[in-house]
PDB file of C-alpha atoms in Angstrom:
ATOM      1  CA  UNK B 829      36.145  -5.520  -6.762  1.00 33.00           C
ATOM      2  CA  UNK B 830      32.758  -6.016  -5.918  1.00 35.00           C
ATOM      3  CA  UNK B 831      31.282  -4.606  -2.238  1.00 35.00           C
ATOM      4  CA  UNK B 832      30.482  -7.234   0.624  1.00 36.00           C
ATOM      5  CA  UNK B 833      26.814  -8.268   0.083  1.00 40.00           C
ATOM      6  CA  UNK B 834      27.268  -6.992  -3.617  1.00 38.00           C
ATOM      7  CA  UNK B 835      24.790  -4.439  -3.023  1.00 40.00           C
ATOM      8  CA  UNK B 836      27.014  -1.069  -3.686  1.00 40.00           C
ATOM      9  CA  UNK B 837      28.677  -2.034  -7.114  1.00 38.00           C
ATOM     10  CA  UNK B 838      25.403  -3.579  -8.297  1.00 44.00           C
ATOM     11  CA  UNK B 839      23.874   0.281  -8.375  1.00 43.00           C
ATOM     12  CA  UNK B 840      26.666   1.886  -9.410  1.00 43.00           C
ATOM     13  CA  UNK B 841      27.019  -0.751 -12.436  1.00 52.00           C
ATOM     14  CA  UNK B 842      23.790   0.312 -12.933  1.00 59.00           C
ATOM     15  CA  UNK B 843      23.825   4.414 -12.799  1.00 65.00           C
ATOM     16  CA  UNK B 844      20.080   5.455 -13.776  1.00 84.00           C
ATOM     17  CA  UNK B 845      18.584   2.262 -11.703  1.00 93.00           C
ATOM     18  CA  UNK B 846      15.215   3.291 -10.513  1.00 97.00           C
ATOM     19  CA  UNK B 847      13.700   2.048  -7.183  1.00 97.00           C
ATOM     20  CA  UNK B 848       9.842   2.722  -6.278  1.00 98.00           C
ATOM     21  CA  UNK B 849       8.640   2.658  -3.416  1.00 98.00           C
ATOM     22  CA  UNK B 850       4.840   2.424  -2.402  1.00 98.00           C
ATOM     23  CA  UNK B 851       3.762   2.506   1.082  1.00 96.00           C
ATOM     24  CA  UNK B 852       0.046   2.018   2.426  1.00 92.00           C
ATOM     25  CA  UNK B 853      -0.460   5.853   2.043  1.00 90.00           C
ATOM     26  CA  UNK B 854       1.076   8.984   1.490  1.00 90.00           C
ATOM     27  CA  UNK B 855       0.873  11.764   4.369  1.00 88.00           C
ATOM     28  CA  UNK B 856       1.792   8.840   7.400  1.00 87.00           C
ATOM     29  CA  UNK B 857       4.885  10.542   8.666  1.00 91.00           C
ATOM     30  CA  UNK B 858       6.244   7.160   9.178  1.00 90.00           C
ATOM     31  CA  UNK B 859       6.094   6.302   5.414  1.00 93.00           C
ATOM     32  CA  UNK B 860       7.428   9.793   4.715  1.00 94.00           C
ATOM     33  CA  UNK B 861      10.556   9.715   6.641  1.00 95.00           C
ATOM     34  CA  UNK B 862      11.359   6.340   4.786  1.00 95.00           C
ATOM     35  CA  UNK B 863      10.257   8.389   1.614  1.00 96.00           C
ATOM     36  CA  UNK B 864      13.206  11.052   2.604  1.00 96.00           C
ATOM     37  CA  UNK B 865      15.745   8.434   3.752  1.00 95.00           C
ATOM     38  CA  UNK B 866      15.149   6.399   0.336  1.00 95.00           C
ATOM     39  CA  UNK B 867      15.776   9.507  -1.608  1.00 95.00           C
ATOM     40  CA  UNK B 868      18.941  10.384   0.208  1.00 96.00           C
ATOM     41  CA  UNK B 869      20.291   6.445  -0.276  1.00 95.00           C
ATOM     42  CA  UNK B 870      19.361   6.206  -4.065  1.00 95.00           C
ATOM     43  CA  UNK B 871      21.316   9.626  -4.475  1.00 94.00           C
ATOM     44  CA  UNK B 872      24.106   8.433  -3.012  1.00 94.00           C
ATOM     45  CA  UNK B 873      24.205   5.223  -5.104  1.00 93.00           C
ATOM     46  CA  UNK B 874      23.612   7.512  -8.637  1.00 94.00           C
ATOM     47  CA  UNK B 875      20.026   6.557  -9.048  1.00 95.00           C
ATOM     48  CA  UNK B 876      16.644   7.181  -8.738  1.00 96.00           C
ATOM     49  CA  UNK B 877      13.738   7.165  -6.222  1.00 97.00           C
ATOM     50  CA  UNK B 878      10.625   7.448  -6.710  1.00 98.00           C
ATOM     51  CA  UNK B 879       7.699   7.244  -4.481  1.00 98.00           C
ATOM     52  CA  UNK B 880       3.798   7.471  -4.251  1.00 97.00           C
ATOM     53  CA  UNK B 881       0.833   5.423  -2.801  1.00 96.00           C
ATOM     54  CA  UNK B 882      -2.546   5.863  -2.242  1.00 94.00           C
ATOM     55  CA  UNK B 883      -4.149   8.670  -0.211  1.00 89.00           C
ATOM     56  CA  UNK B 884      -6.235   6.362   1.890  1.00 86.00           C
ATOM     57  CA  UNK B 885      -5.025   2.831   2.683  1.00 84.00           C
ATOM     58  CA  UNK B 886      -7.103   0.869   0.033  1.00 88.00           C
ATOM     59  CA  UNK B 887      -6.027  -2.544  -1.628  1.00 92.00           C
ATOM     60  CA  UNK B 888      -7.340  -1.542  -5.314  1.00 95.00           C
ATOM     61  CA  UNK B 889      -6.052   1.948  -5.104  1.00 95.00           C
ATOM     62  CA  UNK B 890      -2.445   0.778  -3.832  1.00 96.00           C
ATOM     63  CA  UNK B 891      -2.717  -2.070  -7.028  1.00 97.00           C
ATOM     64  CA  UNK B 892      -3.532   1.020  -9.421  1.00 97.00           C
ATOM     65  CA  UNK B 893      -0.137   2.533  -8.064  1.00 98.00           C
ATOM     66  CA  UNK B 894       1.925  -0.655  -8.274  1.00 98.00           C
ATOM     67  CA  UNK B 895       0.451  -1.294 -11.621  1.00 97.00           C
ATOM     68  CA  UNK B 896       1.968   2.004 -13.384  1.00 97.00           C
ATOM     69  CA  UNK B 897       5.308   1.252 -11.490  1.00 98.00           C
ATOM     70  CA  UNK B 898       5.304  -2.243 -13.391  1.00 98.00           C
ATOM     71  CA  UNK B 899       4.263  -0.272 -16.550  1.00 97.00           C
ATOM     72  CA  UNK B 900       7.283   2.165 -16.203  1.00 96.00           C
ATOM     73  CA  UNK B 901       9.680  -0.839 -15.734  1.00 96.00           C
ATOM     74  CA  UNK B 902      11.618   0.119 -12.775  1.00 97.00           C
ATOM     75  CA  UNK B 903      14.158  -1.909 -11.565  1.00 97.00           C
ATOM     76  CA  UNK B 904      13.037  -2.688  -7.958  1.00 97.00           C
ATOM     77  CA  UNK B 905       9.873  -2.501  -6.502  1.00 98.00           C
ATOM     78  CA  UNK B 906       9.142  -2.288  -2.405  1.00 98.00           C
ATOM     79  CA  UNK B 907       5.443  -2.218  -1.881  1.00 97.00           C
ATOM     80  CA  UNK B 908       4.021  -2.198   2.085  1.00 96.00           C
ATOM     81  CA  UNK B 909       0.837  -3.888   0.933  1.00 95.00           C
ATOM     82  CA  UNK B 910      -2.332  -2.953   2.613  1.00 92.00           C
ATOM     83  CA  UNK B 911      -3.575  -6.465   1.769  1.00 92.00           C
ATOM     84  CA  UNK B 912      -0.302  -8.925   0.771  1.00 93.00           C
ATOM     85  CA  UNK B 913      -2.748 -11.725  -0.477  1.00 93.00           C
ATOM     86  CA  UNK B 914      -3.917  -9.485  -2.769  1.00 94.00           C
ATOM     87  CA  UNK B 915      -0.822  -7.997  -3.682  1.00 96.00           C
ATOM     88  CA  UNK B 916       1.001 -11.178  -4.165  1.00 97.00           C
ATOM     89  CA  UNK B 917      -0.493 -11.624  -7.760  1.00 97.00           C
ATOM     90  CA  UNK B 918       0.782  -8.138  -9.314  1.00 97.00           C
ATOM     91  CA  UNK B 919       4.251  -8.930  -7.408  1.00 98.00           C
ATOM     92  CA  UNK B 920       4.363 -12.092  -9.689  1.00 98.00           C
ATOM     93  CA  UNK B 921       3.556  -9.467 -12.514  1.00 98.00           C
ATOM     94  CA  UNK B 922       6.391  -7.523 -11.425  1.00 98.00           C
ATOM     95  CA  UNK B 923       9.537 -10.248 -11.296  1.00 98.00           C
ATOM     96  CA  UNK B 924       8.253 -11.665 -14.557  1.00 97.00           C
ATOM     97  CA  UNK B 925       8.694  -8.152 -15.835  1.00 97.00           C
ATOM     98  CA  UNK B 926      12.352  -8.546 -14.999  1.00 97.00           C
ATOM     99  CA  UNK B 927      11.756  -6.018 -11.260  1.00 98.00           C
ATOM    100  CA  UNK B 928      13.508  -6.780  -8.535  1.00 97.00           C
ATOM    101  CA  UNK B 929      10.515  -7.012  -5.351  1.00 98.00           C
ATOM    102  CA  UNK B 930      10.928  -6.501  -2.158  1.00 97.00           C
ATOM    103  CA  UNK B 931       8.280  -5.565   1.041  1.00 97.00           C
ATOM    104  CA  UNK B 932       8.693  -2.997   3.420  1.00 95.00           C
ATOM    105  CA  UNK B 933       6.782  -2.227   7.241  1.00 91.00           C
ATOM    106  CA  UNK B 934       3.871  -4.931   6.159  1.00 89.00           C
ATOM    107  CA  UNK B 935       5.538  -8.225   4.506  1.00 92.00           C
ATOM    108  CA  UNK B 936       3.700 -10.512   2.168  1.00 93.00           C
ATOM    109  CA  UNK B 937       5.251 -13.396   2.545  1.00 91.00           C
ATOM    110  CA  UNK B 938       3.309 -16.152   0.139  1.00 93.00           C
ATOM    111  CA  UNK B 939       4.205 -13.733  -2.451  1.00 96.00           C
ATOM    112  CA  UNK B 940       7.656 -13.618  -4.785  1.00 97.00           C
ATOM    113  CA  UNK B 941       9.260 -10.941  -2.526  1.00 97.00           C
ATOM    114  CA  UNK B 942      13.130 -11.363  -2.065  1.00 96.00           C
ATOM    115  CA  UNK B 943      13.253  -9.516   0.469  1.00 96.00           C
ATOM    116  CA  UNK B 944      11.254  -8.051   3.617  1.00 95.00           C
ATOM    117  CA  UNK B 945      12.705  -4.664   5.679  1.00 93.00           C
ATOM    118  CA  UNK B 946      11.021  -4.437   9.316  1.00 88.00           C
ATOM    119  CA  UNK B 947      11.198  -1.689  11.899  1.00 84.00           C
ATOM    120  CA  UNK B 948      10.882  -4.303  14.784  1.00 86.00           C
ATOM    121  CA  UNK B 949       9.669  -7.830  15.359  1.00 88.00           C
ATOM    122  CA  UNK B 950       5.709  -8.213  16.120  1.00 87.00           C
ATOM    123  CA  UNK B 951       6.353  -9.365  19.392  1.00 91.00           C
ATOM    124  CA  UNK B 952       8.529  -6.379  20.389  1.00 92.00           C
ATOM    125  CA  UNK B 953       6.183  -3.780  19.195  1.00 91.00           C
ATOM    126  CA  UNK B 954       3.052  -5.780  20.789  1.00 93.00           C
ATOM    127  CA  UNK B 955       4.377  -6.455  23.971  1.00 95.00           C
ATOM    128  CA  UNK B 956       5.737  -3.231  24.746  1.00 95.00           C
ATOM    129  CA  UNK B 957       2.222  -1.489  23.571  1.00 94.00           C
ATOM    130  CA  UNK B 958       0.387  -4.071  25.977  1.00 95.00           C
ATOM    131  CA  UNK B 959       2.543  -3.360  28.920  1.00 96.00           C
ATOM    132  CA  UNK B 960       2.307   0.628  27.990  1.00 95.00           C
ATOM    133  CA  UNK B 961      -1.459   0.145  28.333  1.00 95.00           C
ATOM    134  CA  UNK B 962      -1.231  -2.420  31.111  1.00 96.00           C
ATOM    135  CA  UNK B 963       0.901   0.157  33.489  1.00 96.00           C
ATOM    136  CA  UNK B 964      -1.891   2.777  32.375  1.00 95.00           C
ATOM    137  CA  UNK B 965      -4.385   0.753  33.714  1.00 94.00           C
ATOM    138  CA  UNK B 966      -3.220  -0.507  36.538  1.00 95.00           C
ATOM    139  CA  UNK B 967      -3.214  -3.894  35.158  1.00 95.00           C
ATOM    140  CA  UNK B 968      -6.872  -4.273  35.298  1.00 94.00           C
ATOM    141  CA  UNK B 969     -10.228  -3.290  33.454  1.00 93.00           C
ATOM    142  CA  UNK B 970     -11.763  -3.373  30.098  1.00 90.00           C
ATOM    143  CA  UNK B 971      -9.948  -2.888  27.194  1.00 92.00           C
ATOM    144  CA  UNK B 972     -10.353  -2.499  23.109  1.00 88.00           C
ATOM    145  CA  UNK B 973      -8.291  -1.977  19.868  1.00 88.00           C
ATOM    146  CA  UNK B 974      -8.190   0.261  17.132  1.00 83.00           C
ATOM    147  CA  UNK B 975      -6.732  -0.807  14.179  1.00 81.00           C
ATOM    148  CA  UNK B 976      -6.524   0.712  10.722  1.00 74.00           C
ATOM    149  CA  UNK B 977      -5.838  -2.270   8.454  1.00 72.00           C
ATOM    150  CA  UNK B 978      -8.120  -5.155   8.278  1.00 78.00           C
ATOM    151  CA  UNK B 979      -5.904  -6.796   6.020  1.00 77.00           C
ATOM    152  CA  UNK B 980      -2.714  -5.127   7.096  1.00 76.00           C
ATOM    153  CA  UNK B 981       0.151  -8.486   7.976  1.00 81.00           C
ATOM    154  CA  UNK B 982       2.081  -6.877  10.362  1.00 81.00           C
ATOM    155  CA  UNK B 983      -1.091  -4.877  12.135  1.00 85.00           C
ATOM    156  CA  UNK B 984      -2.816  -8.345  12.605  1.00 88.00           C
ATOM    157  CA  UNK B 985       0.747  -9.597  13.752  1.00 89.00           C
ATOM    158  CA  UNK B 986       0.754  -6.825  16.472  1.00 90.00           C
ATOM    159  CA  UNK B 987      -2.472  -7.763  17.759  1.00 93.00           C
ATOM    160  CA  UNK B 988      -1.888 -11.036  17.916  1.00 94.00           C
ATOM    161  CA  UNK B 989       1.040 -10.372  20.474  1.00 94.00           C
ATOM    162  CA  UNK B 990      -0.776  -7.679  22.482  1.00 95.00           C
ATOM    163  CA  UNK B 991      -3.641 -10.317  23.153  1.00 95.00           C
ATOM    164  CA  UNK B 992      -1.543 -13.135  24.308  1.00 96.00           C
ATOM    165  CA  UNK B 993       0.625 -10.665  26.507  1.00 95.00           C
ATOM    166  CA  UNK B 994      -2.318  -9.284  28.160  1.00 96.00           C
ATOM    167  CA  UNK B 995      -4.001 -12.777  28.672  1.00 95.00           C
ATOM    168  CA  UNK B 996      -0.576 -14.195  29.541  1.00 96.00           C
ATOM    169  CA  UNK B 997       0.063 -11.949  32.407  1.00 96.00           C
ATOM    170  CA  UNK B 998      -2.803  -9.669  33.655  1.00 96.00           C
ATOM    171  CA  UNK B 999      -6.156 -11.839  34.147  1.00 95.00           C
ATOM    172  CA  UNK B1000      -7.878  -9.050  35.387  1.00 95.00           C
ATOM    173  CA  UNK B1001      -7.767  -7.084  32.170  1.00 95.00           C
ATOM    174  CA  UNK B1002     -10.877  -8.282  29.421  1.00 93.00           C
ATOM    175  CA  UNK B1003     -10.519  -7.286  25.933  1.00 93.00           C
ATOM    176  CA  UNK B1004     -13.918  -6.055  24.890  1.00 88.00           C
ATOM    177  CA  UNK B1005     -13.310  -5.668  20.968  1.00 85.00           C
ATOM    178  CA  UNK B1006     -11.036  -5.317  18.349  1.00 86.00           C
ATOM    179  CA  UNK B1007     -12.290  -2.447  16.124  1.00 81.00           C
ATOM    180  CA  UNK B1008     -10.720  -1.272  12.344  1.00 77.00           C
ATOM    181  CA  UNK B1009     -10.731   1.943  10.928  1.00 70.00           C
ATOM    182  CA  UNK B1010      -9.447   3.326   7.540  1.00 61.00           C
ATOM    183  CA  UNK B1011      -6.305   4.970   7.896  1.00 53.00           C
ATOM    184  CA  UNK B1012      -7.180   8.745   8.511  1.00 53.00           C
ATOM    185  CA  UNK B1013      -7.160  10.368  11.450  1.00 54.00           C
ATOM    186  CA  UNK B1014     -10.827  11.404  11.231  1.00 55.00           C
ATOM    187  CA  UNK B1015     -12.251   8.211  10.106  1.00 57.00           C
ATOM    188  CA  UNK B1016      -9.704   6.602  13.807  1.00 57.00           C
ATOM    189  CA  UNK B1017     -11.518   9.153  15.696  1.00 62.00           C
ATOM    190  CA  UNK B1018     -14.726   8.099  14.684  1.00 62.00           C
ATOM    191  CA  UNK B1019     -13.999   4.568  14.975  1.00 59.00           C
ATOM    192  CA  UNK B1020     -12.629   5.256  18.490  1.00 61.00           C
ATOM    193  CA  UNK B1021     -15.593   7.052  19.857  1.00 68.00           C
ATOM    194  CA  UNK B1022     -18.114   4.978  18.880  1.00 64.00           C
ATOM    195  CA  UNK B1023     -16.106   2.152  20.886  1.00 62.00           C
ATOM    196  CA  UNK B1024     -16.148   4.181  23.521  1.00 65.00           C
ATOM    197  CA  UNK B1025     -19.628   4.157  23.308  1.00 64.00           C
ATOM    198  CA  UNK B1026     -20.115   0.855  23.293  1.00 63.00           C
ATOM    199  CA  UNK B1027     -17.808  -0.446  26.305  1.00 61.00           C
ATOM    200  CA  UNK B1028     -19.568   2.206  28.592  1.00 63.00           C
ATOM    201  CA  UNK B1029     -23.194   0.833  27.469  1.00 62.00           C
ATOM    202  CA  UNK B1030     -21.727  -2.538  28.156  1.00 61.00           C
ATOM    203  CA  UNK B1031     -22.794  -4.269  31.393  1.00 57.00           C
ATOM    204  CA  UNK B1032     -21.032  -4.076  34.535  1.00 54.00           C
ATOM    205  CA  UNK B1033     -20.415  -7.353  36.183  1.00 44.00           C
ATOM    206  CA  UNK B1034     -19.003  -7.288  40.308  1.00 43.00           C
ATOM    207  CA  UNK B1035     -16.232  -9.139  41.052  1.00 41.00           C
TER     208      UNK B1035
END
């Protein structure tokens, strides 16, 4: 008899199923704890999962990826896109080829995907990273973001949140910029200080 949601005795009609999964870059421990916990589910079911992604979080080099996953005809694709406008188009490529697609952590969702998997909802994750930085604060003063996506859906989403939080409920407390960095921890670092840089150069006004 077939499982509730069908999902079990689809894979196990199907014993050497493959599933690949690509995530915005490999070495993000995030990504690589759903690398291990994708591994441990496909075992269980009796097939296979495979997983790589680019080693800095760039569009082209993530499309290289996808493309050779669409070339080895897997069954399912999940792809966290670094750009999902971009992406959208080799998706496309991918369910005409008969793969099953689906988006993980960053959705793209004017693309084919038939499903999206999300660690939290944009507002929960914004909010409570406002208010973090609010309490830190004192709910007052000049303050900046770092981001390491330009393109990323659900980064943008996050932002989004933080600044109507912050504007919603602390008056007192002025964004100054919103800067993005590639996603290393150098190339954050760098990004960070020279922000730094800038807000103390900037002009104090007196209240």
């Amino acid at each position: 008899a077939p499982a509730p949601g069908g999902t079990q005795s689809t894979a196990a009609g199907n014993a050497n199923f493959k599933i690949a999964f690509v995530p915005k870059l490999q070495g993000i421990p995030y990504f690589e704890a759903m690398n291990e916990g994708g591994k441990d589910a496909a075992a269980k079911l009796g097939g296979t999962w495979l997983y790589q992604g680019p080693t800095t979080a760039d569009a082209a080099a993530q499309a290289d990826v996808v493309g050779t996953f669409i070339q080895q005809k897997v069954d399912v694709l999940v792809v966290a896109p670094n750009d999902p406008d971009s992406m959208a188009p080799l998706m496309k490529q991918a369910q005409d080829a008969g793969i099953k697609v689906m988006t993980a952590d960053t959705d793209a969702p004017n693309s084919v995907r038939e499903a999206f998997v999300n660690q939290a909802t944009a507002e929960g994750i914004g909010n409570k990273t406002a208010e973090t930085l609010m309490a830190a604060m004192g709910g007052k003063g000049k303050w900046a973001i770092v981001s390491c996506g330009e393109t990323a859906e659900n980064l943008n989403s996050w932002i989004a949140a933080e600044k109507a939080y912050v504007s919603a409920k602390y008056p007192e407390a002025e964004l100054v910029d919103v800067v993005t960095a590639i996603s290393s921890v150098v190339s954050n670092i760098i990004a960070l200080t020279a922000l730094v840089i800038s807000i103390r150069r900037r002009p104090r006004h007196k209240r």
